[in-house]
Amino acid sequence: MACKNTTQESVLILGAGCFGLATAHQLANAGYTDITVLDKDDVVPSRFSAANDLNKVIRAEYPDLLYTDLSLKAIKKWQTDPLYTPHYHETGFLNVTSSAATQQTKNVVETYISSIQANPAFDGKVQRVSGEDQIHSLVPAFNGPIPGWSGYFNRLAGYAHSANALRDVYRDCVRLGVKFHLGPKDGEVKSLLFAAARGVNICVGAKSRGGTLYQAQKTIVALGGNVCNLIPSLGPQVTGRCWGVAHIQLSPEEAATLRGIPVTNVRDLAFFFEPDQATNKLKFCHMGGGFTNYAWSQDGLSVPYPTLSESKLLPAGDEMQIRKLLRDVFPQFANRPLIDCHLCWFADTADSDYIIDYVPNTDNSLVVLSGDSGHGFKMLPIFGDFVQTLLEIGRQAEPKWQWKGSKSKVGSAWRAGAGQELVAIVPAKL
Ligand SMILES: Cc1cc2nc3c(=O)[nH]c(=O)nc-3n(C[C@H](O)[C@H](O)[C@H](O)COP(=O)(O)OP(=O)(O)OC[C@H]3O[C@@H](n4cnc5c(N)ncnc54)[C@H](O)[C@@H]3O)c2cc1C
């Protein structure tokens, strides 16, 4: 495949979240000398980024070999690259269901384990676990009844402190000469700029909320759940969706008893991590079908609430699942207040495939990085490679990542439960 040297082109990246920073970092390392990044928050990591979090799961089991192979590549970097190793904790991943799970949710766990059982990369790393005795001997710190938990434990996995990893990538971008414009006036993108030429609309840059114009030969949009605000034509492919996240505060002594526990996903209830090392907070997320926000949109798109304060809530149904999980695994914390509750927004596709492609009819001037579908953070160390390849080849050779123009027919069967509209939910009383 013929590759162009595109390093002399000016590049404007909209969004300094996971995909935007990974791209800026890779391109700067590859010799691109004119890279500008805009973000609406005045700090990086942005408080609007889904990846600005205490922790994200790093694991490679996927029913789809493409993502398994890429995640294994990313894990190698998390394990060995000095930029990423300080943030990576290989605690293992316990992926189970409780006795209350539906057969469909139990089948999802089966799909994951069968996807890696024959893969030599996981030799000696994965074991099936079933029942209280086996799980207690694997994780003695789980002192609740853990009724009917069953699934597998994967040692080649863990979590990364995602906010800290983003911060270090950002600092390295600055060291490499990437220019950043942050904040509502200069960093928040209001619109794209187009010039008509050769019968198509060429994107020539973007305009900030404060009216600053940024021009570039390539504009790369990486706005996470907000992408459809800027590129509404993505609406048929991408849905802004969110999950609720909550923490509980542990004392240093309590946290010490849980050091090194695996990332644990009880798929019908919620998932959690070892307590954060700096704050001793335990994070929980009930990863059900997620929540959409179509109601406030005039053009039929589901997009995130515009302000942080509007997203500071936890659906009551999520609290129920988290409390049940606590009673099952850590009864001593079952009534601890849930704090830092918020909705975390991402860009969802029906088949969970990323979209990394040129926007049609823009003469390759406009690129979109989207469709993270809630599983993009683990790729931070290698995501920029995908974008560099796209720029050099001039087209997306991976069919799964192409702009598709319509919704895929395949549903996200790996999520427990159906999606709900936010207006229909009752917030937890916290
Ligand atoms: C609850 C939850 C749990 C998750 N858990 C995992 C996990 O365990 N493992 C994993 O791999 N992935 C996980 N993810 C997914 C991961 O966080 C995302 O895949 C990743 O953050 C996507 O990166 P992004 O750059 O597309 O979006 P984001 O990281 O959200 O970044 C978007 C950026 O765009 C900026 N922005 C928005 N609008 C504008 C504007 N108008 N102008 C300028 N800037 C703007 C924002 O400030 C932000 O910095 C999870 C996601 C959620 C919601």
Short mmCIF file of C-alpha atoms and ligand atoms in Angstrom, two decimals:
data_model
loop_
_atom_site.label_atom_id
_atom_site.label_comp_id
_atom_site.label_asym_id
_atom_site.label_seq_id
_atom_site.Cartn_x
_atom_site.Cartn_y
_atom_site.Cartn_z
CA MET A 1 0.00 0.00 0.00
CA ALA A 2 1.50 3.38 -1.03
CA CYS A 3 2.09 5.78 1.86
CA LYS A 4 2.37 9.55 1.59
CA ASN A 5 4.67 11.59 3.78
CA THR A 6 2.16 13.95 5.34
CA THR A 7 4.32 15.27 8.17
CA GLN A 8 4.53 18.76 6.66
CA GLU A 9 0.76 19.22 6.77
CA SER A 10 -0.74 21.41 9.47
CA VAL A 11 -3.07 19.45 11.72
CA LEU A 12 -5.85 20.81 13.92
CA ILE A 13 -7.22 18.36 16.50
CA LEU A 14 -10.55 19.22 18.12
CA GLY A 15 -10.80 17.63 21.56
CA ALA A 16 -8.00 16.79 24.00
CA GLY A 17 -9.61 13.65 25.41
CA CYS A 18 -8.31 10.13 24.95
CA PHE A 19 -8.45 9.96 21.13
CA GLY A 20 -7.31 13.56 20.54
CA LEU A 21 -4.31 13.38 22.87
CA ALA A 22 -3.27 9.94 21.59
CA THR A 23 -3.36 11.32 18.05
CA ALA A 24 -1.44 14.50 18.85
CA HIS A 25 1.20 12.48 20.68
CA GLN A 26 1.69 9.93 17.92
CA LEU A 27 1.81 12.53 15.13
CA ALA A 28 4.29 14.69 17.08
CA ASN A 29 6.50 11.65 17.62
CA ALA A 30 6.23 10.78 13.94
CA GLY A 31 7.64 14.17 12.92
CA TYR A 32 4.56 16.31 12.32
CA THR A 33 5.66 19.82 13.22
CA ASP A 34 2.47 21.85 13.09
CA ILE A 35 -0.12 20.36 15.45
CA THR A 36 -2.71 22.44 17.31
CA VAL A 37 -5.21 20.98 19.78
CA LEU A 38 -8.36 22.71 21.06
CA ASP A 39 -10.44 21.72 24.09
CA LYS A 40 -13.43 23.35 25.74
CA ASP A 41 -12.15 22.81 29.29
CA ASP A 42 -9.33 24.98 30.58
CA VAL A 43 -7.43 22.01 32.01
CA VAL A 44 -6.17 18.72 30.64
CA PRO A 45 -7.46 16.18 31.41
CA SER A 46 -10.72 17.88 30.59
CA ARG A 47 -13.56 17.45 33.07
CA PHE A 48 -15.75 16.67 30.04
CA SER A 49 -13.59 13.74 28.91
CA ALA A 50 -14.95 10.25 29.56
CA ALA A 51 -11.38 9.24 30.28
CA ASN A 52 -10.87 11.78 33.08
CA ASP A 53 -11.36 9.17 35.73
CA LEU A 54 -9.65 7.31 38.56
CA ASN A 55 -9.38 4.13 36.55
CA LYS A 56 -10.36 2.29 33.39
CA VAL A 57 -10.25 -1.42 32.68
CA ILE A 58 -7.38 -2.65 30.53
CA ARG A 59 -8.19 -6.10 29.16
CA ALA A 60 -7.96 -7.83 25.80
CA GLU A 61 -10.80 -10.32 25.67
CA TYR A 62 -13.19 -9.42 22.91
CA PRO A 63 -15.45 -11.62 20.80
CA ASP A 64 -13.81 -9.82 17.86
CA LEU A 65 -10.20 -10.79 17.12
CA LEU A 66 -9.37 -7.33 15.73
CA TYR A 67 -9.85 -5.72 19.15
CA THR A 68 -8.21 -8.65 20.99
CA ASP A 69 -5.04 -8.32 18.91
CA LEU A 70 -4.97 -4.52 19.23
CA SER A 71 -5.63 -4.64 22.98
CA LEU A 72 -2.78 -7.13 23.41
CA LYS A 73 -0.55 -4.66 21.55
CA ALA A 74 -1.77 -1.83 23.78
CA ILE A 75 -1.22 -3.93 26.94
CA LYS A 76 2.40 -4.51 25.85
CA LYS A 77 2.82 -0.72 25.81
CA TRP A 78 1.08 -0.32 29.17
CA GLN A 79 3.52 -2.90 30.54
CA THR A 80 6.74 -1.59 28.99
CA ASP A 81 6.59 2.03 27.78
CA PRO A 82 7.89 4.38 30.51
CA LEU A 83 5.18 6.92 29.63
CA TYR A 84 2.43 4.43 30.48
CA THR A 85 3.86 1.95 33.01
CA PRO A 86 3.48 4.23 36.07
CA HIS A 87 -0.27 4.28 35.46
CA TYR A 88 -0.86 0.58 34.77
CA HIS A 89 -1.76 -1.91 37.52
CA GLU A 90 -1.94 -5.53 36.42
CA THR A 91 -4.33 -6.71 39.10
CA GLY A 92 -6.17 -9.11 36.79
CA PHE A 93 -9.81 -9.03 35.72
CA LEU A 94 -12.57 -11.08 37.33
CA ASN A 95 -15.50 -11.21 34.92
CA VAL A 96 -18.53 -12.92 36.44
CA THR A 97 -22.30 -12.94 36.79
CA SER A 98 -24.31 -13.34 39.97
CA SER A 99 -27.03 -15.94 40.45
CA ALA A 100 -29.62 -13.28 39.54
CA ALA A 101 -28.21 -12.66 36.03
CA THR A 102 -30.26 -13.44 32.95
CA GLN A 103 -29.12 -16.25 30.69
CA GLN A 104 -28.23 -13.63 28.08
CA THR A 105 -25.80 -11.92 30.47
CA LYS A 106 -24.31 -15.28 31.47
CA ASN A 107 -23.82 -16.06 27.77
CA VAL A 108 -21.85 -12.81 27.32
CA VAL A 109 -19.29 -13.99 29.88
CA GLU A 110 -19.10 -17.32 28.03
CA THR A 111 -18.46 -15.49 24.76
CA TYR A 112 -15.57 -13.60 26.34
CA ILE A 113 -13.93 -16.66 27.82
CA SER A 114 -14.29 -18.75 24.68
CA SER A 115 -12.80 -15.89 22.63
CA ILE A 116 -9.50 -16.18 24.49
CA GLN A 117 -9.30 -19.82 25.54
CA ALA A 118 -7.62 -20.86 22.31
CA ASN A 119 -5.40 -17.76 22.12
CA PRO A 120 -1.77 -18.59 23.06
CA ALA A 121 -1.31 -15.04 24.47
CA PHE A 122 -3.51 -16.08 27.41
CA ASP A 123 -1.87 -19.48 28.07
CA GLY A 124 -1.77 -20.04 31.81
CA LYS A 125 -3.39 -16.66 32.44
CA VAL A 126 -7.09 -17.52 32.45
CA GLN A 127 -9.06 -19.77 34.77
CA ARG A 128 -12.74 -20.43 35.19
CA VAL A 129 -14.09 -19.60 38.63
CA SER A 130 -17.37 -20.64 40.11
CA GLY A 131 -18.96 -20.45 43.54
CA GLU A 132 -18.18 -18.83 46.82
CA ASP A 133 -15.26 -21.05 47.86
CA GLN A 134 -13.28 -20.65 44.65
CA ILE A 135 -13.79 -16.90 44.51
CA HIS A 136 -13.00 -16.39 48.19
CA SER A 137 -9.77 -18.32 47.84
CA LEU A 138 -8.88 -16.20 44.78
CA VAL A 139 -9.78 -12.90 46.52
CA PRO A 140 -9.94 -13.33 50.30
CA ALA A 141 -10.82 -9.63 50.69
CA PHE A 142 -14.31 -10.34 49.28
CA ASN A 143 -16.04 -11.04 52.57
CA GLY A 144 -19.70 -11.02 51.49
CA PRO A 145 -21.74 -14.04 50.40
CA ILE A 146 -21.05 -13.51 46.63
CA PRO A 147 -24.09 -15.63 45.77
CA GLY A 148 -23.71 -17.76 42.68
CA TRP A 149 -20.87 -15.77 41.18
CA SER A 150 -19.48 -17.58 38.21
CA GLY A 151 -17.22 -16.68 35.30
CA TYR A 152 -13.45 -16.42 34.84
CA PHE A 153 -10.32 -14.69 36.08
CA ASN A 154 -7.84 -13.26 33.58
CA ARG A 155 -4.39 -12.40 34.93
CA LEU A 156 -3.28 -10.57 31.76
CA ALA A 157 -5.39 -7.50 32.56
CA GLY A 158 -5.93 -4.77 35.12
CA TYR A 159 -6.57 -1.06 35.11
CA ALA A 160 -4.88 2.24 34.39
CA HIS A 161 -5.23 5.49 36.28
CA SER A 162 -6.74 7.20 33.28
CA ALA A 163 -6.67 10.85 34.40
CA ASN A 164 -2.99 10.59 35.33
CA ALA A 165 -2.15 8.83 32.07
CA LEU A 166 -3.89 11.58 30.06
CA ARG A 167 -2.02 14.24 32.04
CA ASP A 168 1.34 12.65 31.24
CA VAL A 169 0.51 12.26 27.54
CA TYR A 170 -0.54 15.93 27.49
CA ARG A 171 2.74 17.02 29.12
CA ASP A 172 4.71 14.98 26.62
CA CYS A 173 2.75 16.56 23.76
CA VAL A 174 3.69 20.02 25.09
CA ARG A 175 7.34 18.91 25.31
CA LEU A 176 7.14 17.74 21.69
CA GLY A 177 5.87 21.14 20.54
CA VAL A 178 2.13 20.52 20.21
CA LYS A 179 0.21 23.79 20.71
CA PHE A 180 -2.88 23.76 22.96
CA HIS A 181 -5.69 26.31 23.20
CA LEU A 182 -7.97 25.56 26.12
CA GLY A 183 -11.12 26.97 27.66
CA PRO A 184 -14.54 28.24 26.55
CA LYS A 185 -13.26 31.27 24.63
CA ASP A 186 -10.34 29.97 22.56
CA GLY A 187 -10.62 26.20 22.98
CA GLU A 188 -14.32 25.41 22.70
CA VAL A 189 -15.18 24.71 19.08
CA LYS A 190 -18.37 26.29 17.84
CA SER A 191 -18.22 25.36 14.17
CA LEU A 192 -16.12 23.94 11.39
CA LEU A 193 -14.90 26.21 8.60
CA PHE A 194 -15.44 25.14 5.00
CA ALA A 195 -14.40 26.44 1.61
CA ALA A 196 -16.05 25.17 -1.56
CA ALA A 197 -13.49 23.86 -4.03
CA ARG A 198 -13.26 21.13 -6.67
CA GLY A 199 -17.01 20.54 -6.25
CA VAL A 200 -16.72 19.53 -2.58
CA ASN A 201 -16.66 21.26 0.78
CA ILE A 202 -13.07 21.39 1.99
CA CYS A 203 -12.73 21.79 5.74
CA VAL A 204 -10.13 24.49 6.38
CA GLY A 205 -10.29 24.60 10.17
CA ALA A 206 -12.57 25.58 13.00
CA LYS A 207 -13.94 28.59 14.86
CA SER A 208 -13.94 28.83 18.65
CA ARG A 209 -16.81 30.09 20.80
CA GLY A 210 -14.89 33.33 21.30
CA GLY A 211 -14.54 33.79 17.52
CA THR A 212 -10.90 32.73 17.07
CA LEU A 213 -10.29 31.12 13.68
CA TYR A 214 -7.88 28.20 13.40
CA GLN A 215 -6.83 27.08 9.95
CA ALA A 216 -5.23 23.77 9.01
CA GLN A 217 -4.80 21.39 6.09
CA LYS A 218 -6.22 18.51 8.12
CA THR A 219 -8.88 18.91 10.80
CA ILE A 220 -9.41 15.94 13.11
CA VAL A 221 -12.57 15.85 15.22
CA ALA A 222 -12.26 13.94 18.52
CA LEU A 223 -15.11 15.28 20.64
CA GLY A 224 -16.23 12.06 22.33
CA GLY A 225 -19.97 11.98 23.05
CA ASN A 226 -20.29 15.53 21.69
CA VAL A 227 -19.26 14.70 18.14
CA CYS A 228 -22.75 15.03 16.64
CA ASN A 229 -22.96 18.63 17.82
CA LEU A 230 -20.26 19.44 15.28
CA ILE A 231 -20.90 16.75 12.65
CA PRO A 232 -24.66 16.09 12.77
CA SER A 233 -24.40 13.85 9.69
CA LEU A 234 -22.83 11.26 12.01
CA GLY A 235 -26.21 11.02 13.78
CA PRO A 236 -27.32 7.81 12.04
CA GLN A 237 -24.11 6.08 13.19
CA VAL A 238 -23.31 7.58 16.59
CA THR A 239 -25.39 8.01 19.73
CA GLY A 240 -24.26 10.15 22.65
CA ARG A 241 -24.85 7.84 25.59
CA CYS A 242 -23.84 7.77 29.26
CA TRP A 243 -23.45 5.51 32.25
CA GLY A 244 -23.65 6.51 35.90
CA VAL A 245 -20.47 6.48 37.99
CA ALA A 246 -20.19 6.71 41.80
CA HIS A 247 -17.49 6.40 44.45
CA ILE A 248 -17.43 5.50 48.11
CA GLN A 249 -14.80 6.91 50.43
CA LEU A 250 -12.66 4.43 52.37
CA SER A 251 -10.27 5.21 55.19
CA PRO A 252 -6.59 4.40 54.59
CA GLU A 253 -6.96 1.35 56.87
CA GLU A 254 -10.03 0.10 54.98
CA ALA A 255 -8.34 0.68 51.63
CA ALA A 256 -5.26 -1.25 52.77
CA THR A 257 -7.39 -4.38 53.22
CA LEU A 258 -8.44 -4.19 49.54
CA ARG A 259 -5.04 -3.46 47.93
CA GLY A 260 -4.40 -5.56 44.86
CA ILE A 261 -7.94 -6.92 44.40
CA PRO A 262 -8.72 -7.57 40.74
CA VAL A 263 -10.89 -5.34 38.61
CA THR A 264 -14.22 -7.10 39.14
CA ASN A 265 -17.18 -6.93 36.82
CA VAL A 266 -20.31 -8.58 38.11
CA ARG A 267 -21.99 -8.00 34.80
CA ASP A 268 -25.59 -7.90 36.01
CA LEU A 269 -24.74 -5.57 38.93
CA ALA A 270 -21.71 -3.28 38.53
CA PHE A 271 -17.94 -3.25 38.23
CA PHE A 272 -15.30 -1.93 40.61
CA PHE A 273 -11.54 -1.58 41.05
CA GLU A 274 -9.05 -1.65 43.88
CA PRO A 275 -9.26 1.59 45.89
CA ASP A 276 -7.57 4.53 44.23
CA GLN A 277 -4.04 4.83 45.59
CA ALA A 278 -4.13 8.59 46.19
CA THR A 279 -7.70 9.08 47.44
CA ASN A 280 -8.74 5.63 48.76
CA LYS A 281 -11.97 5.93 46.77
CA LEU A 282 -13.71 2.83 45.43
CA LYS A 283 -15.34 3.41 42.05
CA PHE A 284 -18.52 1.69 40.85
CA CYS A 285 -20.34 1.68 37.54
CA HIS A 286 -23.43 -0.29 36.58
CA MET A 287 -22.75 -0.84 32.90
CA GLY A 288 -26.27 -1.51 31.73
CA GLY A 289 -27.77 -0.36 28.46
CA GLY A 290 -26.86 3.26 29.29
CA PHE A 291 -28.85 6.47 28.98
CA THR A 292 -29.59 8.70 26.00
CA ASN A 293 -30.56 12.34 25.80
CA TYR A 294 -32.77 12.78 22.74
CA ALA A 295 -35.35 14.83 24.56
CA TRP A 296 -33.51 18.13 24.57
CA SER A 297 -32.28 17.93 21.02
CA GLN A 298 -34.08 19.76 18.24
CA ASP A 299 -32.57 17.69 15.47
CA GLY A 300 -33.14 14.12 16.65
CA LEU A 301 -29.65 13.58 18.07
CA SER A 302 -28.72 12.24 21.49
CA VAL A 303 -25.96 14.48 22.87
CA PRO A 304 -24.45 15.03 26.33
CA TYR A 305 -25.83 17.63 28.69
CA PRO A 306 -23.82 20.80 27.95
CA THR A 307 -22.73 21.59 31.53
CA LEU A 308 -20.95 19.50 34.12
CA SER A 309 -23.53 20.31 36.79
CA GLU A 310 -26.38 18.83 34.72
CA SER A 311 -24.49 15.53 34.56
CA LYS A 312 -24.00 15.35 38.34
CA LEU A 313 -26.54 12.66 39.08
CA LEU A 314 -26.85 8.92 39.45
CA PRO A 315 -29.95 7.07 38.24
CA ALA A 316 -31.78 5.43 41.17
CA GLY A 317 -31.66 2.09 39.34
CA ASP A 318 -27.85 2.29 39.30
CA GLU A 319 -27.75 2.97 43.02
CA MET A 320 -29.90 -0.14 43.57
CA GLN A 321 -27.46 -2.33 41.62
CA ILE A 322 -24.41 -0.83 43.36
CA ARG A 323 -25.96 -1.34 46.82
CA LYS A 324 -26.84 -4.95 45.96
CA LEU A 325 -23.26 -5.51 44.81
CA LEU A 326 -21.93 -4.01 48.04
CA ARG A 327 -24.16 -6.30 50.13
CA ASP A 328 -22.89 -9.28 48.12
CA VAL A 329 -19.18 -8.49 48.26
CA PHE A 330 -18.41 -5.82 50.90
CA PRO A 331 -21.38 -5.82 53.35
CA GLN A 332 -19.35 -3.59 55.71
CA PHE A 333 -19.71 -0.75 53.16
CA ALA A 334 -23.30 -1.46 52.07
CA ASN A 335 -24.70 1.79 53.47
CA ARG A 336 -21.72 4.05 52.83
CA PRO A 337 -22.76 7.28 51.06
CA LEU A 338 -22.25 7.30 47.30
CA ILE A 339 -20.18 10.37 46.37
CA ASP A 340 -18.86 12.09 43.21
CA CYS A 341 -21.92 10.75 41.36
CA HIS A 342 -22.01 11.71 37.70
CA LEU A 343 -22.98 10.64 34.22
CA CYS A 344 -20.03 9.74 32.00
CA TRP A 345 -20.71 10.32 28.29
CA PHE A 346 -19.35 8.39 25.32
CA ALA A 347 -19.99 8.01 21.58
CA ASP A 348 -21.80 4.76 20.96
CA THR A 349 -22.20 2.79 17.74
CA ALA A 350 -24.66 -0.07 17.32
CA ASP A 351 -21.88 -2.58 16.58
CA SER A 352 -19.42 -1.07 19.12
CA ASP A 353 -16.90 -0.46 16.32
CA TYR A 354 -14.85 2.74 16.33
CA ILE A 355 -15.20 5.21 13.46
CA ILE A 356 -11.78 6.43 12.29
CA ASP A 357 -12.28 7.84 8.84
CA TYR A 358 -12.55 10.84 6.53
CA VAL A 359 -15.88 12.60 6.46
CA PRO A 360 -17.30 11.98 2.95
CA ASN A 361 -17.20 14.79 0.37
CA THR A 362 -14.50 16.79 2.15
CA ASP A 363 -11.62 15.75 -0.11
CA ASN A 364 -9.85 14.09 2.84
CA SER A 365 -9.63 17.42 4.70
CA LEU A 366 -11.79 16.35 7.65
CA VAL A 367 -11.23 13.26 9.82
CA VAL A 368 -13.52 11.95 12.54
CA LEU A 369 -12.38 9.83 15.49
CA SER A 370 -15.50 8.54 17.16
CA GLY A 371 -17.63 5.55 18.11
CA ASP A 372 -15.47 4.65 21.11
CA SER A 373 -18.55 2.77 22.40
CA GLY A 374 -17.22 2.79 25.94
CA HIS A 375 -14.09 0.74 25.25
CA GLY A 376 -11.57 3.18 23.79
CA PHE A 377 -9.35 4.17 26.69
CA LYS A 378 -7.26 1.00 26.76
CA MET A 379 -6.01 1.95 23.28
CA LEU A 380 -4.45 5.23 24.47
CA PRO A 381 -0.86 4.05 23.81
CA ILE A 382 -1.61 2.92 20.24
CA PHE A 383 -4.69 4.82 19.07
CA GLY A 384 -2.56 7.50 17.38
CA ASP A 385 -1.02 4.83 15.11
CA PHE A 386 -4.48 4.16 13.64
CA VAL A 387 -4.83 7.84 12.73
CA GLN A 388 -1.30 8.19 11.35
CA THR A 389 -1.96 5.20 9.07
CA LEU A 390 -5.20 6.79 7.86
CA LEU A 391 -3.42 10.06 7.04
CA GLU A 392 -0.58 8.31 5.23
CA ILE A 393 -2.69 5.86 3.24
CA GLY A 394 -5.42 8.38 2.49
CA ARG A 395 -8.32 5.99 3.10
CA GLN A 396 -9.58 3.71 5.87
CA ALA A 397 -8.51 0.18 4.96
CA GLU A 398 -10.18 -1.42 8.00
CA PRO A 399 -13.85 -1.89 7.02
CA LYS A 400 -15.03 -1.93 10.65
CA TRP A 401 -13.74 1.64 11.17
CA GLN A 402 -15.14 3.16 8.00
CA TRP A 403 -17.80 5.86 7.91
CA LYS A 404 -20.89 3.74 7.30
CA GLY A 405 -23.63 6.25 6.64
CA SER A 406 -26.25 4.26 8.54
CA LYS A 407 -26.68 2.32 11.75
CA SER A 408 -25.20 -1.15 11.83
CA LYS A 409 -27.77 -3.89 12.30
CA VAL A 410 -25.72 -5.60 15.03
CA GLY A 411 -26.70 -4.65 18.58
CA SER A 412 -24.36 -4.30 21.57
CA ALA A 413 -25.25 -7.67 23.05
CA TRP A 414 -22.49 -7.39 25.67
CA ARG A 415 -24.42 -4.85 27.74
CA ALA A 416 -26.72 -6.01 30.51
CA GLY A 417 -30.14 -4.41 30.00
CA ALA A 418 -31.76 -2.04 27.55
CA GLY A 419 -31.02 1.66 27.09
CA GLN A 420 -33.26 4.33 28.64
CA GLU A 421 -33.99 8.00 27.94
CA LEU A 422 -32.67 10.28 30.70
CA VAL A 423 -35.94 12.19 31.06
CA ALA A 424 -37.60 8.92 32.07
CA ILE A 425 -35.23 8.07 34.91
CA VAL A 426 -35.51 8.85 38.59
CA PRO A 427 -32.28 10.21 40.09
CA ALA A 428 -30.98 8.56 43.25
CA LYS A 429 -31.61 10.54 46.47
CA LEU A 430 -28.06 11.09 47.67
C1 LIG B 1 -18.49 5.15 32.52
C2 LIG B 1 -17.46 4.82 31.48
C3 LIG B 1 -16.56 3.81 31.71
C4 LIG B 1 -15.58 3.50 30.76
N1 LIG B 1 -14.71 2.50 31.04
C5 LIG B 1 -13.76 2.18 30.15
C6 LIG B 1 -12.85 1.13 30.44
O1 LIG B 1 -12.91 0.54 31.51
N2 LIG B 1 -11.89 0.83 29.52
C7 LIG B 1 -11.81 1.50 28.33
O2 LIG B 1 -10.95 1.16 27.52
N3 LIG B 1 -12.66 2.52 28.04
C8 LIG B 1 -13.62 2.86 28.92
N4 LIG B 1 -14.50 3.88 28.65
C9 LIG B 1 -14.41 4.55 27.36
C10 LIG B 1 -13.36 5.64 27.28
O3 LIG B 1 -13.47 6.56 28.34
C11 LIG B 1 -13.57 6.34 25.95
O4 LIG B 1 -13.49 5.34 24.93
C12 LIG B 1 -12.58 7.43 25.61
O5 LIG B 1 -12.54 8.39 26.62
C13 LIG B 1 -12.98 8.07 24.27
O6 LIG B 1 -12.10 9.09 23.95
P1 LIG B 1 -12.59 10.36 23.10
O7 LIG B 1 -11.38 11.18 22.88
O8 LIG B 1 -13.38 9.90 21.94
O9 LIG B 1 -13.62 11.13 24.06
P2 LIG B 1 -13.33 11.88 25.43
O10 LIG B 1 -12.21 11.24 26.16
O11 LIG B 1 -14.64 12.01 26.11
O12 LIG B 1 -12.82 13.32 24.98
C14 LIG B 1 -13.62 14.24 24.29
C15 LIG B 1 -12.97 15.61 24.46
O13 LIG B 1 -13.66 16.57 23.65
C16 LIG B 1 -13.74 17.79 24.37
N5 LIG B 1 -14.84 18.57 23.79
C17 LIG B 1 -16.16 18.27 23.75
N6 LIG B 1 -16.84 19.24 23.09
C18 LIG B 1 -15.93 20.16 22.69
C19 LIG B 1 -15.99 21.36 21.94
N7 LIG B 1 -17.15 21.84 21.45
N8 LIG B 1 -14.84 22.03 21.69
C20 LIG B 1 -13.65 21.58 22.17
N9 LIG B 1 -13.54 20.46 22.90
C21 LIG B 1 -14.65 19.74 23.15
C22 LIG B 1 -13.97 17.36 25.80
O14 LIG B 1 -13.62 18.39 26.72
C23 LIG B 1 -13.04 16.15 25.90
O15 LIG B 1 -11.75 16.51 26.34
C24 LIG B 1 -15.50 4.22 29.55
C25 LIG B 1 -16.42 5.24 29.31
C26 LIG B 1 -17.39 5.55 30.25
C27 LIG B 1 -18.37 6.64 29.95
#
